[in-house]
Amino acid sequence: MSVSVPIFLVLLSACSGFEFIHHDYKAMLDVMYDVHRRCPEITRIYNLSEPTAQNRNLTVIEITDNPGTHEIGEPEFKYVANMHGNEVVGRELLLKLMDHLCDGYLKGVKLVHFLVDSTRIHLMPSMNPDGWESAYAAMKKNNGTATWLIGRNNSNNVDLNRNFPNLNMIMYQHERDHKGKNNHLEKMEFALSHAENLQPETVAVMRWIAQIPFVLSANLHGGDLVANYPYDVTHSGKAQEYSESPDDSTFRYLAESYAFFHTKMATPSTKPCDMTGDDQFAKQGGITNGGAWYSVPGGMQDYNYLETNCFEITLELGCDKFPPASELEMYWEDNKPALLAFMIESHIGVKGVVKDNDGKAVPGAEVKLYNMSTGKEVYIPHDVISNANGDYYRLLVDGFYKVKITAPGYHPMSKCVVVENNNLQENMPLVEAHILNFEMVPDDEAKPKMDVDCSQLMEVMRNMVYQDEEQYDLTLLKSMLRQRLSDESLQELIYLMDQEQRNNQ
Ligand SMILES: *[C@@H]1O[C@H](CO)[C@@H](O)[C@H](O)[C@H]1NC(C)=O
Ligand SMILES: *[C@@H]1O[C@H](CO)[C@@H](O)[C@H](O)[C@H]1NC(C)=O
Ligand SMILES: *[C@@H]1O[C@H](CO)[C@@H](O)[C@H](O)[C@H]1NC(C)=O
Ligand SMILES: *[C@@H]1O[C@H](CO)[C@@H](O)[C@H](O)[C@H]1NC(C)=O
Ligand SMILES: *[C@@H]1O[C@H](CO)[C@@H](O)[C@H](O)[C@H]1NC(C)=O
Ligand SMILES: [Zn+2]
């Protein structure tokens, strides 16, 4: 008997006791610490810098192969849920997700291993735990039926998704002036001392995203069923108007990725939440531009894009903001593939390290992108900045691009690259971003010779059939190239592309 007790305990501790219930603050922390106990090697729990107005901590679990540090070449990803305290589905989904990733890792599921080993994932199940408590109390008082608004705001009755500095106004002014920055628009110290009525939850998130170099994230809400992408604020100030960001096609791709892998979001037979048919989102693929739906100044999504390197979208997970616990498992099944697929999208595009010719990291270098897919050189006016270790990540949809790095004290440097995000290698569950490293030469030394001259590539592109934007299709381009190997210029292009690839391996 005395032997069977420890064995029983071992089995018990290896096993997840996850239940689909509405987890209150303490129960939420218990799930997080339980996951950490079962998967200590790949998890770390930490709290953001400020507690909420009612002194609850904003607690995050980090899931990755080496928790606690940023690793060069590993994109950082986050999910944030329950920013509106009465929109509770995301909170429960993230609790289940951490449990699922831990389980999958312990069981040796290949995709989970690949994802956890190559990505630094941060999950914050509740950004507004105070609001959740009052929404829950109101629901109980109301005999189990949730109310539409109680608990949406934080305990100071401020809507956190209207409380971020409105950087869109600065950005749109720069666009009109044709000058000024197109990223990292505001100094943190300035924002913290100048923004009006900033809430502790907002300050905590601002400091968090300034500190960790996130690449991709989603903000989980409820009350509708759609994946919403920037900009949220209209350019004209109208209440409703499509408001395109420089990365419109990449954002559309990202939102579509979530909607596509969700079992209902992009299914045309899914009924719109407002029965008037105003929001026929499913019929438009389950996605919407933020401004085209309704303008949201001070939201977290646009703030991420305009203040950091992070691309964020907003997910509305269902018509019911606070569904009965009995439905939570169904929500999990509906969202599970989408939640996983979206994290994998942090690996699209290009990434690399910017160093100088002494091997020293160059932080703060500007990474500028030019789209060359149609044979013209089109600047994408949203730069990303290299991190403290010199690494950078640039999410991109498929295409032919020039990447240009500029940093004070160095000669600018460009390389060309073909991005093919779905070029799956055998036995690989996901494709990592194309690697483009740069070795910068100080400007008091001779100008470096380019590995591959982008203009050469451009010349070849221009001579191809292939100038019409409508006809643009990368696979077509590649197969065309292969079929027409006899043509000298095309041979040269293939040679240059291959050389580029080798240089970057
Ligand atoms: C985070 O906050 C929670 C709740 O206040 C607390 O129980 C926990 O110990 C804190 N965790 C860390 C790592 O500081
Ligand atoms: C919040 O977390 C910090 C450490 O991160 C801890 O010192 C503090 O006691 C926690 N606050 C509460 C209310 O649990
Ligand atoms: C809740 O149910 C109780 C008992 O059935 C009833 O007395 C009370 O009026 C109900 N409250 C609400 C808000 O419906
Ligand atoms: C929530 O806060 C916003 C201001 O941020 C306010 O306009 C709104 O009325 C509040 N909602 C409720 C239900 O009080
Ligand atoms: C680059 O241009 C092609 C062709 O117009 C387009 O399909 C693609 O979305 C563009 N890429 C980006 C990141 O805008
Ligand atoms: Zn919301």
Coordinates of C-alpha atoms and ligand atoms in Angstrom, one line a residue:
M1 CA 0.0 0.0 0.0
S2 CA 2.7 2.4 1.0
V3 CA 4.2 2.0 -2.5
S4 CA 1.1 2.7 -4.5
V5 CA 0.5 6.1 -3.0
P6 CA 3.5 7.9 -4.6
I7 CA 2.8 6.3 -7.9
F8 CA -0.8 7.5 -7.8
L9 CA 0.5 10.9 -6.9
V10 CA 2.9 10.9 -9.9
L11 CA 0.1 10.0 -12.2
L12 CA -2.1 12.7 -10.7
S13 CA 0.5 15.4 -11.1
A14 CA 1.2 14.5 -14.7
C15 CA -2.4 14.8 -15.6
S16 CA -4.2 18.0 -16.4
G17 CA -7.2 18.7 -14.3
F18 CA -8.5 21.3 -16.7
E19 CA -12.2 22.1 -16.4
F20 CA -14.3 24.2 -18.7
I21 CA -15.7 26.6 -16.1
H22 CA -15.6 30.4 -15.6
H23 CA -12.3 30.8 -13.7
D24 CA -12.3 33.6 -11.2
Y25 CA -9.0 35.4 -10.4
K26 CA -7.8 32.8 -8.0
A27 CA -8.8 29.9 -10.1
M28 CA -7.2 31.5 -13.1
L29 CA -3.9 31.7 -11.3
D30 CA -4.3 28.1 -10.1
V31 CA -4.5 26.9 -13.8
M32 CA -1.5 29.0 -14.7
Y33 CA 0.6 27.7 -11.8
D34 CA -0.6 24.2 -12.5
V35 CA 0.6 24.4 -16.1
H36 CA 3.9 25.7 -14.8
R37 CA 4.2 22.9 -12.3
R38 CA 3.6 20.3 -15.0
C39 CA 5.9 22.0 -17.6
P40 CA 8.5 23.9 -15.6
E41 CA 11.1 23.6 -18.3
I42 CA 9.1 25.5 -20.9
T43 CA 7.1 28.0 -18.8
R44 CA 7.6 31.0 -16.7
I45 CA 5.0 33.1 -14.9
Y46 CA 5.5 36.8 -14.4
N47 CA 3.4 39.9 -13.6
L48 CA 3.3 43.1 -15.5
S49 CA 4.8 46.2 -13.9
E50 CA 1.6 47.7 -12.4
P51 CA -1.3 45.9 -10.7
T52 CA -4.9 46.9 -11.6
A53 CA -6.8 49.7 -9.9
Q54 CA -8.2 47.1 -7.4
N55 CA -4.7 45.7 -6.8
R56 CA -4.9 42.5 -8.8
N57 CA -1.8 41.5 -10.8
L58 CA -1.8 41.2 -14.5
T59 CA -0.3 37.8 -14.8
V60 CA 1.3 36.3 -17.9
I61 CA 2.6 32.8 -18.7
E62 CA 5.5 32.5 -21.1
I63 CA 5.9 29.3 -23.1
T64 CA 9.1 28.6 -24.9
D65 CA 12.2 26.4 -24.9
N66 CA 14.3 28.8 -22.9
P67 CA 11.9 30.9 -20.8
G68 CA 13.0 34.2 -19.4
T69 CA 15.2 35.4 -22.3
H70 CA 14.8 36.8 -25.8
E71 CA 16.6 34.4 -28.1
I72 CA 18.1 35.7 -31.4
G73 CA 16.0 34.4 -34.3
E74 CA 13.0 33.5 -32.2
P75 CA 9.9 35.7 -32.8
E76 CA 8.0 36.8 -29.8
F77 CA 4.2 36.3 -29.9
K78 CA 1.4 37.3 -27.5
Y79 CA -2.3 36.7 -26.9
V80 CA -4.1 39.1 -24.6
A81 CA -7.7 38.4 -23.5
N82 CA -10.5 39.8 -21.4
M83 CA -9.5 43.5 -21.8
H84 CA -13.2 44.1 -21.7
G85 CA -13.9 42.3 -18.4
N86 CA -17.3 41.0 -19.5
E87 CA -16.0 39.4 -22.7
V88 CA -14.9 36.2 -21.1
V89 CA -14.5 33.6 -23.8
G90 CA -10.9 34.6 -24.7
R91 CA -9.8 34.3 -21.0
E92 CA -11.0 30.7 -20.9
L93 CA -9.5 29.9 -24.3
L94 CA -6.1 31.1 -23.2
L95 CA -6.2 29.0 -20.1
K96 CA -7.1 25.9 -22.1
L97 CA -4.5 26.8 -24.7
M98 CA -1.6 26.9 -22.1
D99 CA -2.8 23.6 -20.8
H100 CA -3.0 22.2 -24.3
L101 CA 0.5 23.4 -25.2
C102 CA 2.0 21.9 -22.0
D103 CA 0.1 18.6 -22.7
G104 CA 1.2 18.5 -26.3
Y105 CA 4.8 19.2 -25.3
L106 CA 4.8 16.4 -22.7
K107 CA 3.3 14.0 -25.2
G108 CA 5.8 14.9 -27.9
V109 CA 3.4 16.4 -30.4
K110 CA 5.6 17.5 -33.3
L111 CA 3.9 20.8 -34.1
V112 CA 3.8 21.8 -30.5
H113 CA 7.5 21.1 -30.1
F114 CA 8.4 23.0 -33.2
L115 CA 6.2 26.0 -32.2
V116 CA 7.4 26.1 -28.6
D117 CA 11.1 25.6 -29.5
S118 CA 11.0 28.3 -32.3
T119 CA 8.7 30.9 -30.8
R120 CA 8.5 32.8 -27.5
I121 CA 4.8 32.8 -26.7
H122 CA 3.2 35.0 -24.0
L123 CA -0.4 34.4 -22.9
M124 CA -2.2 37.0 -20.7
P125 CA -5.7 35.5 -20.0
S126 CA -7.0 38.7 -18.4
M127 CA -6.0 42.3 -18.9
N128 CA -9.0 43.4 -16.9
P129 CA -9.5 41.0 -14.0
D130 CA -11.4 43.7 -12.0
G131 CA -14.0 44.1 -14.7
W132 CA -14.4 40.3 -14.9
E133 CA -15.3 40.2 -11.2
S134 CA -18.0 42.7 -11.5
A135 CA -19.4 41.1 -14.7
Y136 CA -19.4 37.8 -13.0
A137 CA -21.2 39.2 -9.9
A138 CA -23.8 40.9 -12.1
M139 CA -24.4 37.7 -14.0
K140 CA -24.9 35.8 -10.7
K141 CA -27.3 38.5 -9.4
N142 CA -29.2 38.3 -12.7
N143 CA -29.9 34.6 -12.2
G144 CA -27.1 33.4 -14.5
T145 CA -27.8 35.7 -17.4
A146 CA -25.0 38.0 -18.3
T147 CA -25.6 41.7 -18.9
W148 CA -24.3 43.5 -22.0
L149 CA -22.1 46.2 -20.4
I150 CA -21.4 45.6 -16.7
G151 CA -17.7 44.8 -16.3
R152 CA -16.7 46.0 -19.7
N153 CA -14.7 48.9 -18.3
N154 CA -12.0 48.7 -15.6
S155 CA -12.9 49.5 -12.0
N156 CA -12.4 53.3 -12.6
N157 CA -15.1 52.9 -15.3
V158 CA -12.7 53.5 -18.2
D159 CA -12.8 51.5 -21.4
L160 CA -9.2 50.2 -21.7
N161 CA -9.6 49.8 -25.5
R162 CA -10.1 53.6 -25.8
N163 CA -7.4 54.4 -23.3
F164 CA -4.1 54.1 -25.3
P165 CA -2.5 57.2 -26.7
N166 CA -4.1 57.9 -30.1
L167 CA -1.0 57.6 -32.4
N168 CA -3.1 57.4 -35.6
M169 CA -3.5 61.2 -35.5
I170 CA 0.3 61.6 -35.5
M171 CA 0.7 59.0 -38.2
Y172 CA -1.9 60.6 -40.5
Q173 CA -0.3 64.0 -40.1
H174 CA 3.0 62.5 -41.1
E175 CA 1.4 61.0 -44.1
R176 CA -0.1 64.4 -45.2
D177 CA 3.2 66.1 -44.6
H178 CA 5.2 63.4 -46.4
K179 CA 7.7 63.4 -43.6
G180 CA 8.2 62.2 -40.1
K181 CA 8.4 58.7 -38.6
N182 CA 6.2 55.8 -39.7
N183 CA 6.8 53.6 -36.6
H184 CA 7.7 54.0 -32.9
L185 CA 5.9 57.3 -33.0
E186 CA 6.1 58.4 -29.4
K187 CA 8.6 58.4 -26.6
M188 CA 7.4 56.3 -23.7
E189 CA 8.3 58.8 -21.0
F190 CA 6.4 61.5 -23.0
A191 CA 3.3 59.3 -23.3
L192 CA 3.4 58.3 -19.6
S193 CA 3.5 61.9 -18.4
H194 CA 1.3 63.5 -21.1
A195 CA -1.6 61.1 -21.9
E196 CA -4.8 61.9 -20.0
N197 CA -6.3 59.6 -17.5
L198 CA -4.0 56.6 -18.4
Q199 CA -5.2 53.6 -16.4
P200 CA -2.8 51.3 -14.6
E201 CA -3.7 48.4 -16.9
T202 CA -2.9 50.5 -19.9
V203 CA 0.4 51.7 -18.4
A204 CA 1.3 48.1 -17.6
V205 CA 0.8 47.0 -21.2
M206 CA 2.6 50.0 -22.7
R207 CA 5.6 49.2 -20.6
W208 CA 5.4 45.5 -21.4
I209 CA 5.3 46.0 -25.2
A210 CA 8.1 48.5 -25.0
Q211 CA 10.2 46.0 -23.2
I212 CA 9.6 42.8 -25.1
P213 CA 10.1 42.8 -28.9
F214 CA 6.8 41.3 -29.9
V215 CA 6.3 40.5 -33.6
L216 CA 2.7 39.4 -33.7
S217 CA -0.3 39.4 -31.4
A218 CA -4.0 39.2 -31.1
N219 CA -6.4 40.9 -28.7
L220 CA -9.3 38.6 -27.8
H221 CA -12.8 40.1 -27.4
G222 CA -16.4 39.0 -27.7
G223 CA -19.8 40.3 -28.9
D224 CA -19.3 39.5 -32.6
L225 CA -17.5 36.9 -34.7
V226 CA -14.8 38.4 -36.9
A227 CA -11.1 39.0 -37.2
N228 CA -10.5 42.8 -37.3
Y229 CA -7.2 44.4 -38.6
P230 CA -5.7 47.9 -38.6
Y231 CA -6.3 50.7 -38.9
D232 CA -9.1 51.0 -36.3
V233 CA -9.1 54.7 -36.7
T234 CA -10.4 56.2 -39.9
H235 CA -8.2 58.6 -41.8
S236 CA -11.0 61.1 -42.4
G237 CA -12.5 61.0 -38.9
K238 CA -15.7 59.5 -40.3
A239 CA -17.4 56.9 -38.0
Q240 CA -17.0 54.3 -40.7
E241 CA -14.5 54.1 -43.5
Y242 CA -12.0 51.6 -44.8
S243 CA -8.7 52.7 -43.3
E244 CA -5.8 51.0 -45.0
S245 CA -2.4 50.6 -43.3
P246 CA 0.8 50.3 -45.2
D247 CA 0.7 46.6 -44.4
D248 CA -2.9 46.1 -45.5
S249 CA -2.2 42.9 -47.5
T250 CA -0.2 41.3 -44.7
F251 CA -2.8 42.2 -42.1
R252 CA -5.6 40.8 -44.4
Y253 CA -3.6 37.6 -44.7
L254 CA -3.1 37.4 -40.9
A255 CA -6.8 38.0 -40.2
E256 CA -7.8 35.5 -42.9
S257 CA -5.5 33.0 -41.4
Y258 CA -7.4 33.1 -38.1
A259 CA -10.8 33.2 -39.7
F260 CA -10.0 30.3 -42.1
F261 CA -8.9 28.0 -39.4
H262 CA -11.9 28.9 -37.1
T263 CA -14.7 26.4 -37.7
K264 CA -17.4 29.2 -38.1
M265 CA -15.9 32.6 -38.6
A266 CA -15.5 32.4 -42.4
T267 CA -18.4 30.0 -43.0
P268 CA -21.0 31.9 -45.1
S269 CA -23.9 30.1 -43.5
T270 CA -22.9 31.6 -40.1
K271 CA -25.6 34.0 -39.0
P272 CA -24.5 37.6 -38.3
C273 CA -24.6 38.6 -34.7
D274 CA -26.8 41.7 -35.2
M275 CA -29.8 40.3 -37.0
T276 CA -30.0 43.4 -39.2
G277 CA -27.3 42.0 -41.4
D278 CA -25.1 45.0 -41.0
D279 CA -22.2 42.9 -40.0
Q280 CA -22.2 40.1 -42.6
F281 CA -18.7 39.3 -41.7
A282 CA -18.8 35.5 -42.5
K283 CA -19.8 36.4 -46.1
Q284 CA -16.6 38.5 -46.4
G285 CA -14.4 35.8 -45.2
G286 CA -14.7 36.4 -41.5
I287 CA -12.5 39.5 -41.5
T288 CA -13.0 43.3 -41.4
N289 CA -10.8 46.4 -41.5
G290 CA -11.3 48.1 -38.2
G291 CA -12.2 51.5 -39.7
A292 CA -14.6 49.9 -42.1
W293 CA -16.5 48.5 -39.2
Y294 CA -16.4 51.5 -36.7
S295 CA -13.7 53.8 -35.7
V296 CA -11.9 53.1 -32.4
P297 CA -9.6 55.8 -31.3
G298 CA -7.2 54.9 -28.5
G299 CA -7.4 51.1 -29.1
M300 CA -4.6 48.7 -28.3
Q301 CA -4.3 47.2 -31.8
D302 CA -3.2 50.3 -33.7
Y303 CA -1.0 51.4 -30.7
N304 CA 1.0 48.2 -31.1
Y305 CA 1.6 48.8 -34.8
L306 CA 2.4 52.4 -34.5
E307 CA 4.6 52.3 -31.3
T308 CA 6.3 48.9 -31.6
N309 CA 7.4 46.3 -34.2
C310 CA 4.3 44.3 -33.3
F311 CA 1.5 43.5 -35.7
E312 CA -1.7 43.1 -33.8
I313 CA -5.2 42.1 -34.8
T314 CA -8.4 42.0 -32.8
L315 CA -10.5 38.9 -32.6
E316 CA -14.2 38.9 -31.8
L317 CA -14.9 35.3 -30.7
G318 CA -18.7 35.1 -30.7
C319 CA -22.0 36.9 -30.4
D320 CA -22.3 36.0 -26.7
K321 CA -19.9 37.9 -24.5
F322 CA -20.5 35.8 -21.4
P323 CA -21.8 32.4 -22.5
P324 CA -22.8 29.7 -20.0
A325 CA -19.8 27.5 -18.9
S326 CA -21.4 24.6 -20.6
E327 CA -20.6 26.1 -24.0
L328 CA -17.0 26.8 -23.3
E329 CA -15.7 23.5 -24.7
M330 CA -17.5 24.2 -27.9
Y331 CA -15.7 27.6 -28.2
W332 CA -12.4 25.8 -27.6
E333 CA -13.1 23.3 -30.4
D334 CA -14.1 26.1 -32.7
N335 CA -11.0 28.1 -32.0
K336 CA -8.3 25.6 -31.3
P337 CA -6.9 25.2 -34.9
A338 CA -7.1 29.0 -35.4
L339 CA -5.3 29.8 -32.2
L340 CA -2.5 27.4 -33.2
A341 CA -2.3 28.5 -36.8
F342 CA -2.2 32.2 -35.9
M343 CA 0.8 31.7 -33.6
I344 CA 2.6 30.0 -36.6
E345 CA 2.1 33.1 -38.6
S346 CA 4.8 34.8 -36.5
H347 CA 7.2 32.9 -38.8
I348 CA 6.2 34.5 -42.1
G349 CA 8.3 37.0 -44.0
V350 CA 11.9 37.7 -43.4
K351 CA 14.1 37.9 -40.3
G352 CA 17.8 38.2 -39.6
V353 CA 20.5 39.8 -37.6
V354 CA 22.2 43.2 -38.3
K355 CA 25.8 43.3 -37.2
D356 CA 28.8 45.3 -38.1
N357 CA 31.9 44.0 -39.8
D358 CA 33.4 43.3 -36.3
G359 CA 30.5 41.1 -35.5
K360 CA 29.0 43.6 -33.1
A361 CA 25.2 43.8 -33.0
V362 CA 23.6 46.9 -34.5
P363 CA 20.5 47.7 -32.5
G364 CA 18.0 50.4 -33.7
A365 CA 18.8 49.9 -37.4
E366 CA 15.9 50.8 -39.7
V367 CA 14.6 47.9 -41.8
K368 CA 12.9 49.3 -44.8
L369 CA 10.9 47.2 -47.2
Y370 CA 10.4 47.7 -50.9
N371 CA 7.9 45.6 -52.8
M372 CA 9.3 44.7 -56.2
S373 CA 6.7 42.1 -57.1
T374 CA 5.3 44.0 -60.0
G375 CA 8.6 45.1 -61.5
K376 CA 8.4 48.5 -59.9
E377 CA 10.1 49.4 -56.6
V378 CA 7.3 50.3 -54.2
Y379 CA 8.3 51.5 -50.7
I380 CA 6.1 50.0 -47.9
P381 CA 6.0 53.0 -45.5
H382 CA 6.3 51.1 -42.2
D383 CA 9.8 50.3 -41.1
V384 CA 10.7 47.9 -38.3
I385 CA 13.7 48.4 -36.0
S386 CA 16.4 45.9 -35.1
N387 CA 16.4 44.8 -31.4
A388 CA 19.0 45.1 -28.7
N389 CA 20.8 42.0 -30.1
G390 CA 20.6 43.3 -33.7
D391 CA 17.9 40.9 -34.7
Y392 CA 14.8 41.9 -36.7
Y393 CA 11.6 40.3 -37.9
R394 CA 9.4 41.6 -40.8
L395 CA 6.1 39.8 -41.4
L396 CA 5.3 39.8 -45.1
V397 CA 3.0 38.0 -47.5
D398 CA 4.5 36.2 -50.5
G399 CA 6.3 38.4 -52.9
F400 CA 9.6 39.7 -54.2
Y401 CA 11.1 42.4 -51.9
K402 CA 14.1 44.5 -51.4
V403 CA 15.2 44.9 -47.7
K404 CA 17.2 48.0 -47.0
I405 CA 19.0 48.6 -43.7
T406 CA 20.0 52.0 -42.6
A407 CA 21.8 52.8 -39.3
P408 CA 23.7 56.0 -38.3
G409 CA 27.4 55.6 -38.9
Y410 CA 27.1 52.8 -41.5
H411 CA 26.7 52.6 -45.2
P412 CA 23.1 51.6 -46.1
M413 CA 22.8 48.0 -47.3
S414 CA 20.2 46.3 -49.4
K415 CA 19.4 42.7 -50.3
C416 CA 16.7 41.2 -52.4
V417 CA 14.5 38.3 -51.4
V418 CA 11.7 36.1 -52.6
V419 CA 9.3 35.4 -49.8
E420 CA 7.4 32.1 -50.1
N421 CA 5.7 31.4 -46.8
N422 CA 4.2 28.1 -47.7
N423 CA 7.2 26.4 -49.1
L424 CA 7.0 23.6 -46.6
Q425 CA 10.1 21.4 -46.4
E426 CA 9.7 17.7 -45.9
N427 CA 9.2 16.7 -42.3
M428 CA 8.8 20.3 -41.2
P429 CA 5.5 21.3 -39.6
L430 CA 6.0 24.9 -40.3
V431 CA 8.2 27.3 -42.4
E432 CA 10.4 29.8 -40.6
A433 CA 10.9 33.2 -42.0
H434 CA 13.5 33.6 -44.8
I435 CA 16.8 34.5 -43.1
L436 CA 18.5 37.7 -44.4
N437 CA 21.5 38.7 -42.3
F438 CA 23.4 42.0 -42.8
E439 CA 27.0 42.9 -42.1
M440 CA 27.2 46.7 -42.0
V441 CA 30.2 48.6 -43.0
P442 CA 31.1 51.8 -41.1
D443 CA 30.8 54.9 -43.3
D444 CA 34.4 55.9 -42.8
E445 CA 35.4 52.7 -44.6
A446 CA 34.9 51.9 -48.3
K447 CA 31.4 51.3 -49.5
P448 CA 30.7 47.6 -49.6
K449 CA 30.1 45.6 -52.7
M450 CA 26.6 44.1 -52.8
D451 CA 26.3 40.3 -52.8
V452 CA 23.4 40.6 -55.2
D453 CA 22.5 43.7 -56.9
C454 CA 18.8 44.2 -56.6
S455 CA 18.6 46.4 -59.7
Q456 CA 19.9 43.5 -61.8
L457 CA 17.0 41.4 -60.5
M458 CA 14.6 44.2 -61.2
E459 CA 15.9 44.5 -64.8
V460 CA 15.1 40.9 -65.3
M461 CA 11.7 41.2 -63.7
R462 CA 10.9 44.1 -66.0
N463 CA 11.6 42.0 -69.0
M464 CA 9.1 39.4 -68.0
V465 CA 5.6 39.0 -69.2
Y466 CA 4.7 39.7 -65.8
Q467 CA 4.1 43.3 -65.1
D468 CA 0.4 43.4 -64.6
E469 CA -0.5 43.5 -60.9
E470 CA -3.6 41.4 -61.5
Q471 CA -1.5 38.6 -62.9
Y472 CA 0.8 38.6 -60.0
D473 CA 1.3 35.1 -58.7
L474 CA 4.6 34.0 -57.2
T475 CA 4.1 30.3 -57.9
L476 CA 3.4 31.1 -61.5
L477 CA 6.6 33.2 -61.7
K478 CA 8.6 30.3 -60.3
S479 CA 7.2 27.7 -62.6
M480 CA 7.5 30.1 -65.5
L481 CA 11.2 30.5 -64.6
R482 CA 11.7 26.8 -64.5
Q483 CA 10.0 26.2 -67.8
R484 CA 12.0 28.8 -69.6
L485 CA 15.5 28.0 -68.4
S486 CA 16.9 28.4 -71.9
D487 CA 16.3 32.1 -71.7
E488 CA 19.6 33.6 -70.6
S489 CA 18.2 36.4 -68.5
L490 CA 15.9 34.1 -66.6
Q491 CA 18.7 31.7 -66.0
E492 CA 20.6 34.6 -64.5
L493 CA 17.6 35.5 -62.2
I494 CA 17.4 31.9 -61.0
Y495 CA 21.2 31.9 -60.4
L496 CA 20.9 35.2 -58.4
M497 CA 18.0 33.9 -56.4
D498 CA 19.9 30.7 -55.5
Q499 CA 23.0 32.6 -54.7
E500 CA 21.0 34.8 -52.4
Q501 CA 19.5 31.8 -50.7
R502 CA 22.9 30.2 -50.2
N503 CA 24.4 33.5 -48.8
N504 CA 21.7 33.5 -46.2
Q505 CA 21.9 30.0 -44.9
Ligands
LIG1 C1 1.9 37.3 -9.6 O1 0.8 37.8 -9.0 C2 0.1 36.7 -8.4 C3 -1.2 37.3 -7.9 O2 -1.1 38.5 -7.2 C4 0.9 36.2 -7.3 O3 0.1 35.1 -6.6 C5 2.1 35.6 -7.9 O4 3.0 35.1 -6.8 C6 2.8 36.6 -8.7 N1 3.8 35.9 -9.4 C7 5.1 36.3 -9.6 C8 6.0 35.4 -10.4 O5 5.4 37.3 -9.1
LIG2 C1 1.8 41.1 -7.5 O1 3.0 40.5 -7.9 C2 4.1 41.0 -7.2 C3 5.3 40.3 -7.9 O2 5.2 40.3 -9.2 C4 4.0 40.7 -5.8 O3 5.1 41.2 -5.1 C5 2.7 41.2 -5.2 O4 2.5 40.8 -3.9 C6 1.5 40.8 -6.0 N1 0.3 41.5 -5.6 C7 -0.7 40.8 -5.2 C8 -1.9 41.7 -4.8 O5 -0.8 39.6 -5.1
LIG3 C1 -33.9 35.4 -9.7 O1 -34.7 34.3 -9.3 C2 -35.3 34.4 -8.0 C3 -35.9 33.1 -7.6 O2 -36.3 32.4 -8.7 C4 -36.3 35.6 -8.1 O3 -36.9 35.8 -6.9 C5 -35.7 36.8 -8.5 O4 -36.6 37.9 -8.8 C6 -34.9 36.6 -9.9 N1 -34.1 37.8 -10.1 C7 -34.0 38.3 -11.4 C8 -33.1 39.5 -11.5 O5 -34.5 37.8 -12.4
LIG4 C1 -17.0 52.9 -20.0 O1 -16.0 53.9 -20.2 C2 -16.2 54.8 -21.2 C3 -15.0 55.8 -21.1 O2 -13.8 55.1 -21.3 C4 -17.5 55.5 -21.0 O3 -17.8 56.4 -22.1 C5 -18.6 54.5 -21.0 O4 -19.9 55.1 -20.7 C6 -18.3 53.5 -19.9 N1 -19.3 52.4 -19.9 C7 -20.2 52.2 -18.9 C8 -21.2 51.1 -19.1 O5 -20.3 53.0 -18.0
LIG5 C1 3.6 43.2 -52.9 O1 3.0 43.4 -54.2 C2 2.2 42.3 -54.6 C3 1.8 42.5 -56.0 O2 1.0 43.7 -56.1 C4 1.1 42.1 -53.7 O3 0.3 41.0 -54.0 C5 1.6 41.9 -52.2 O4 0.5 41.9 -51.3 C6 2.5 43.1 -51.9 N1 3.1 42.9 -50.6 C7 3.0 43.7 -49.5 C8 3.6 43.3 -48.3 O5 2.3 44.7 -49.6
ZN6 ZN -14.4 44.1 -26.5

